[in-house]
Amino acid sequence: MARVEEGKPYGWGRLYAAFQVLEGLAEGRSELGLPTRLKVTVGKPRTTFEGLLAKAGPQMLAAREKGGDRARAVEVVFADVAKLIPPGPMSRAGLTQDEAEAFRQGYEHQIALYRKEWEALVV
């Protein structure tokens, strides 16, 4: 049996975390947590990520314009978005309860990595 960390829902959670941090860097905020929109995301991963991708470019530009640590952090986060999008089709169907839990674990894992790297930017 595969580990949770190897599954698509876990990876989608990591990807969602990257988008949340990207948004926070663009808006100049740092306080993050488990997003209230998680339920919607878990229900329709592909639809959600299509919407987030449409905003990613302008958010990256906004964060770069802020300069300093925020601009350097967004370089990594924006690259992470590309790396974390899995090759192959992404589900439009809802996730099972186990898949939703794996999604949450992936999200928390990625947020922890960003917090460790940019303590002042991602609280």
JSON list of C-alpha atoms in Angstrom, two decimals:
[
{"chain": "A", "resi": 1, "resn": "MET", "atom": "CA", "xyz": [0.00, 0.00, 0.00]},
{"chain": "A", "resi": 2, "resn": "ALA", "atom": "CA", "xyz": [1.31, 3.46, -0.92]},
{"chain": "A", "resi": 3, "resn": "ARG", "atom": "CA", "xyz": [2.07, 6.03, 1.72]},
{"chain": "A", "resi": 4, "resn": "VAL", "atom": "CA", "xyz": [-0.28, 9.01, 2.01]},
{"chain": "A", "resi": 5, "resn": "GLU", "atom": "CA", "xyz": [2.60, 11.27, 0.95]},
{"chain": "A", "resi": 6, "resn": "GLU", "atom": "CA", "xyz": [2.73, 9.52, -2.43]},
{"chain": "A", "resi": 7, "resn": "GLY", "atom": "CA", "xyz": [-0.91, 10.09, -3.33]},
{"chain": "A", "resi": 8, "resn": "LYS", "atom": "CA", "xyz": [-2.47, 12.77, -5.51]},
{"chain": "A", "resi": 9, "resn": "PRO", "atom": "CA", "xyz": [-4.66, 14.30, -2.77]},
{"chain": "A", "resi": 10, "resn": "TYR", "atom": "CA", "xyz": [-1.59, 14.86, -0.57]},
{"chain": "A", "resi": 11, "resn": "GLY", "atom": "CA", "xyz": [0.16, 16.55, -3.48]},
{"chain": "A", "resi": 12, "resn": "TRP", "atom": "CA", "xyz": [-2.91, 18.68, -4.20]},
{"chain": "A", "resi": 13, "resn": "GLY", "atom": "CA", "xyz": [-2.84, 19.84, -0.59]},
{"chain": "A", "resi": 14, "resn": "ARG", "atom": "CA", "xyz": [0.80, 20.88, -1.00]},
{"chain": "A", "resi": 15, "resn": "LEU", "atom": "CA", "xyz": [-0.09, 22.71, -4.21]},
{"chain": "A", "resi": 16, "resn": "TYR", "atom": "CA", "xyz": [-2.98, 24.49, -2.51]},
{"chain": "A", "resi": 17, "resn": "ALA", "atom": "CA", "xyz": [-0.62, 25.63, 0.25]},
{"chain": "A", "resi": 18, "resn": "ALA", "atom": "CA", "xyz": [1.73, 27.13, -2.34]},
{"chain": "A", "resi": 19, "resn": "PHE", "atom": "CA", "xyz": [-1.18, 29.09, -3.82]},
{"chain": "A", "resi": 20, "resn": "GLN", "atom": "CA", "xyz": [-2.22, 30.32, -0.36]},
{"chain": "A", "resi": 21, "resn": "VAL", "atom": "CA", "xyz": [1.31, 31.54, 0.38]},
{"chain": "A", "resi": 22, "resn": "LEU", "atom": "CA", "xyz": [1.54, 33.14, -3.07]},
{"chain": "A", "resi": 23, "resn": "GLU", "atom": "CA", "xyz": [-1.66, 35.05, -2.34]},
{"chain": "A", "resi": 24, "resn": "GLY", "atom": "CA", "xyz": [-0.41, 36.12, 1.07]},
{"chain": "A", "resi": 25, "resn": "LEU", "atom": "CA", "xyz": [2.90, 37.35, -0.34]},
{"chain": "A", "resi": 26, "resn": "ALA", "atom": "CA", "xyz": [1.06, 39.35, -2.99]},
{"chain": "A", "resi": 27, "resn": "GLU", "atom": "CA", "xyz": [-1.34, 40.91, -0.48]},
{"chain": "A", "resi": 28, "resn": "GLY", "atom": "CA", "xyz": [1.35, 41.66, 2.09]},
{"chain": "A", "resi": 29, "resn": "ARG", "atom": "CA", "xyz": [-0.15, 39.43, 4.76]},
{"chain": "A", "resi": 30, "resn": "SER", "atom": "CA", "xyz": [1.54, 36.56, 6.54]},
{"chain": "A", "resi": 31, "resn": "GLU", "atom": "CA", "xyz": [-1.04, 34.94, 8.76]},
{"chain": "A", "resi": 32, "resn": "LEU", "atom": "CA", "xyz": [-2.07, 31.59, 7.35]},
{"chain": "A", "resi": 33, "resn": "GLY", "atom": "CA", "xyz": [-3.88, 28.58, 8.61]},
{"chain": "A", "resi": 34, "resn": "LEU", "atom": "CA", "xyz": [-6.12, 25.89, 7.29]},
{"chain": "A", "resi": 35, "resn": "PRO", "atom": "CA", "xyz": [-8.22, 27.82, 4.79]},
{"chain": "A", "resi": 36, "resn": "THR", "atom": "CA", "xyz": [-11.96, 27.98, 5.13]},
{"chain": "A", "resi": 37, "resn": "ARG", "atom": "CA", "xyz": [-12.17, 27.31, 1.40]},
{"chain": "A", "resi": 38, "resn": "LEU", "atom": "CA", "xyz": [-10.67, 23.85, 1.95]},
{"chain": "A", "resi": 39, "resn": "LYS", "atom": "CA", "xyz": [-14.08, 22.20, 1.67]},
{"chain": "A", "resi": 40, "resn": "VAL", "atom": "CA", "xyz": [-14.66, 23.66, -1.79]},
{"chain": "A", "resi": 41, "resn": "THR", "atom": "CA", "xyz": [-11.15, 22.75, -2.90]},
{"chain": "A", "resi": 42, "resn": "VAL", "atom": "CA", "xyz": [-11.47, 19.20, -1.73]},
{"chain": "A", "resi": 43, "resn": "GLY", "atom": "CA", "xyz": [-14.70, 18.93, -3.65]},
{"chain": "A", "resi": 44, "resn": "LYS", "atom": "CA", "xyz": [-13.34, 19.99, -7.03]},
{"chain": "A", "resi": 45, "resn": "PRO", "atom": "CA", "xyz": [-9.54, 20.09, -7.22]},
{"chain": "A", "resi": 46, "resn": "ARG", "atom": "CA", "xyz": [-9.16, 20.84, -10.93]},
{"chain": "A", "resi": 47, "resn": "THR", "atom": "CA", "xyz": [-11.81, 23.56, -10.99]},
{"chain": "A", "resi": 48, "resn": "THR", "atom": "CA", "xyz": [-10.25, 25.23, -7.94]},
{"chain": "A", "resi": 49, "resn": "PHE", "atom": "CA", "xyz": [-6.70, 25.07, -9.31]},
{"chain": "A", "resi": 50, "resn": "GLU", "atom": "CA", "xyz": [-7.78, 26.50, -12.66]},
{"chain": "A", "resi": 51, "resn": "GLY", "atom": "CA", "xyz": [-9.12, 29.54, -10.82]},
{"chain": "A", "resi": 52, "resn": "LEU", "atom": "CA", "xyz": [-6.00, 29.86, -8.69]},
{"chain": "A", "resi": 53, "resn": "LEU", "atom": "CA", "xyz": [-3.74, 29.62, -11.72]},
{"chain": "A", "resi": 54, "resn": "ALA", "atom": "CA", "xyz": [-5.60, 32.50, -13.37]},
{"chain": "A", "resi": 55, "resn": "LYS", "atom": "CA", "xyz": [-4.64, 34.72, -10.41]},
{"chain": "A", "resi": 56, "resn": "ALA", "atom": "CA", "xyz": [-1.07, 33.42, -9.96]},
{"chain": "A", "resi": 57, "resn": "GLY", "atom": "CA", "xyz": [0.70, 35.64, -12.49]},
{"chain": "A", "resi": 58, "resn": "PRO", "atom": "CA", "xyz": [-0.65, 38.95, -11.19]},
{"chain": "A", "resi": 59, "resn": "GLN", "atom": "CA", "xyz": [-0.01, 37.79, -7.61]},
{"chain": "A", "resi": 60, "resn": "MET", "atom": "CA", "xyz": [3.59, 36.93, -8.43]},
{"chain": "A", "resi": 61, "resn": "LEU", "atom": "CA", "xyz": [4.07, 40.36, -10.01]},
{"chain": "A", "resi": 62, "resn": "ALA", "atom": "CA", "xyz": [2.54, 42.11, -6.99]},
{"chain": "A", "resi": 63, "resn": "ALA", "atom": "CA", "xyz": [4.81, 40.23, -4.58]},
{"chain": "A", "resi": 64, "resn": "ARG", "atom": "CA", "xyz": [7.92, 40.93, -6.70]},
{"chain": "A", "resi": 65, "resn": "GLU", "atom": "CA", "xyz": [7.07, 44.62, -6.72]},
{"chain": "A", "resi": 66, "resn": "LYS", "atom": "CA", "xyz": [7.11, 44.66, -2.92]},
{"chain": "A", "resi": 67, "resn": "GLY", "atom": "CA", "xyz": [10.82, 43.77, -3.06]},
{"chain": "A", "resi": 68, "resn": "GLY", "atom": "CA", "xyz": [13.01, 42.40, -0.28]},
{"chain": "A", "resi": 69, "resn": "ASP", "atom": "CA", "xyz": [12.35, 39.05, 1.36]},
{"chain": "A", "resi": 70, "resn": "ARG", "atom": "CA", "xyz": [8.83, 38.93, -0.04]},
{"chain": "A", "resi": 71, "resn": "ALA", "atom": "CA", "xyz": [10.17, 39.17, -3.61]},
{"chain": "A", "resi": 72, "resn": "ARG", "atom": "CA", "xyz": [12.75, 36.45, -2.94]},
{"chain": "A", "resi": 73, "resn": "ALA", "atom": "CA", "xyz": [10.18, 34.16, -1.32]},
{"chain": "A", "resi": 74, "resn": "VAL", "atom": "CA", "xyz": [7.76, 34.45, -4.23]},
{"chain": "A", "resi": 75, "resn": "GLU", "atom": "CA", "xyz": [10.48, 33.23, -6.60]},
{"chain": "A", "resi": 76, "resn": "VAL", "atom": "CA", "xyz": [10.51, 29.93, -4.74]},
{"chain": "A", "resi": 77, "resn": "VAL", "atom": "CA", "xyz": [6.76, 29.68, -4.23]},
{"chain": "A", "resi": 78, "resn": "PHE", "atom": "CA", "xyz": [5.96, 30.46, -7.87]},
{"chain": "A", "resi": 79, "resn": "ALA", "atom": "CA", "xyz": [8.42, 27.76, -8.99]},
{"chain": "A", "resi": 80, "resn": "ASP", "atom": "CA", "xyz": [6.89, 25.37, -6.46]},
{"chain": "A", "resi": 81, "resn": "VAL", "atom": "CA", "xyz": [3.47, 25.83, -8.05]},
{"chain": "A", "resi": 82, "resn": "ALA", "atom": "CA", "xyz": [4.85, 24.52, -11.34]},
{"chain": "A", "resi": 83, "resn": "LYS", "atom": "CA", "xyz": [6.66, 21.64, -9.64]},
{"chain": "A", "resi": 84, "resn": "LEU", "atom": "CA", "xyz": [3.67, 20.63, -7.53]},
{"chain": "A", "resi": 85, "resn": "ILE", "atom": "CA", "xyz": [1.19, 20.39, -10.41]},
{"chain": "A", "resi": 86, "resn": "PRO", "atom": "CA", "xyz": [1.18, 16.66, -11.10]},
{"chain": "A", "resi": 87, "resn": "PRO", "atom": "CA", "xyz": [1.59, 15.45, -14.67]},
{"chain": "A", "resi": 88, "resn": "GLY", "atom": "CA", "xyz": [-1.56, 13.90, -16.04]},
{"chain": "A", "resi": 89, "resn": "PRO", "atom": "CA", "xyz": [-5.23, 14.68, -15.58]},
{"chain": "A", "resi": 90, "resn": "MET", "atom": "CA", "xyz": [-6.46, 16.21, -12.35]},
{"chain": "A", "resi": 91, "resn": "SER", "atom": "CA", "xyz": [-9.76, 15.09, -10.86]},
{"chain": "A", "resi": 92, "resn": "ARG", "atom": "CA", "xyz": [-12.90, 17.20, -11.06]},
{"chain": "A", "resi": 93, "resn": "ALA", "atom": "CA", "xyz": [-14.69, 14.78, -8.72]},
{"chain": "A", "resi": 94, "resn": "GLY", "atom": "CA", "xyz": [-15.07, 15.15, -4.98]},
{"chain": "A", "resi": 95, "resn": "LEU", "atom": "CA", "xyz": [-12.61, 13.44, -2.67]},
{"chain": "A", "resi": 96, "resn": "THR", "atom": "CA", "xyz": [-13.42, 10.72, -0.21]},
{"chain": "A", "resi": 97, "resn": "GLN", "atom": "CA", "xyz": [-12.99, 11.41, 3.48]},
{"chain": "A", "resi": 98, "resn": "ASP", "atom": "CA", "xyz": [-9.59, 9.65, 3.44]},
{"chain": "A", "resi": 99, "resn": "GLU", "atom": "CA", "xyz": [-8.48, 11.65, 0.42]},
{"chain": "A", "resi": 100, "resn": "ALA", "atom": "CA", "xyz": [-9.62, 14.87, 2.07]},
{"chain": "A", "resi": 101, "resn": "GLU", "atom": "CA", "xyz": [-7.52, 14.00, 5.12]},
{"chain": "A", "resi": 102, "resn": "ALA", "atom": "CA", "xyz": [-4.50, 13.34, 2.88]},
{"chain": "A", "resi": 103, "resn": "PHE", "atom": "CA", "xyz": [-5.14, 16.73, 1.21]},
{"chain": "A", "resi": 104, "resn": "ARG", "atom": "CA", "xyz": [-5.14, 18.43, 4.63]},
{"chain": "A", "resi": 105, "resn": "GLN", "atom": "CA", "xyz": [-1.90, 16.66, 5.60]},
{"chain": "A", "resi": 106, "resn": "GLY", "atom": "CA", "xyz": [-0.22, 17.76, 2.37]},
{"chain": "A", "resi": 107, "resn": "TYR", "atom": "CA", "xyz": [-1.37, 21.34, 2.96]},
{"chain": "A", "resi": 108, "resn": "GLU", "atom": "CA", "xyz": [-0.01, 21.37, 6.50]},
{"chain": "A", "resi": 109, "resn": "HIS", "atom": "CA", "xyz": [3.29, 19.83, 5.39]},
{"chain": "A", "resi": 110, "resn": "GLN", "atom": "CA", "xyz": [3.89, 22.48, 2.74]},
{"chain": "A", "resi": 111, "resn": "ILE", "atom": "CA", "xyz": [2.87, 25.35, 5.01]},
{"chain": "A", "resi": 112, "resn": "ALA", "atom": "CA", "xyz": [5.34, 24.05, 7.63]},
{"chain": "A", "resi": 113, "resn": "LEU", "atom": "CA", "xyz": [8.13, 24.10, 5.03]},
{"chain": "A", "resi": 114, "resn": "TYR", "atom": "CA", "xyz": [7.36, 27.70, 4.12]},
{"chain": "A", "resi": 115, "resn": "ARG", "atom": "CA", "xyz": [7.11, 28.75, 7.78]},
{"chain": "A", "resi": 116, "resn": "LYS", "atom": "CA", "xyz": [10.50, 27.20, 8.47]},
{"chain": "A", "resi": 117, "resn": "GLU", "atom": "CA", "xyz": [12.08, 28.99, 5.50]},
{"chain": "A", "resi": 118, "resn": "TRP", "atom": "CA", "xyz": [10.37, 32.39, 5.93]},
{"chain": "A", "resi": 119, "resn": "GLU", "atom": "CA", "xyz": [9.44, 32.67, 9.57]},
{"chain": "A", "resi": 120, "resn": "ALA", "atom": "CA", "xyz": [8.51, 36.36, 9.36]},
{"chain": "A", "resi": 121, "resn": "LEU", "atom": "CA", "xyz": [6.53, 36.05, 6.13]},
{"chain": "A", "resi": 122, "resn": "VAL", "atom": "CA", "xyz": [4.44, 32.95, 6.79]},
{"chain": "A", "resi": 123, "resn": "VAL", "atom": "CA", "xyz": [2.98, 32.81, 10.30]}
]
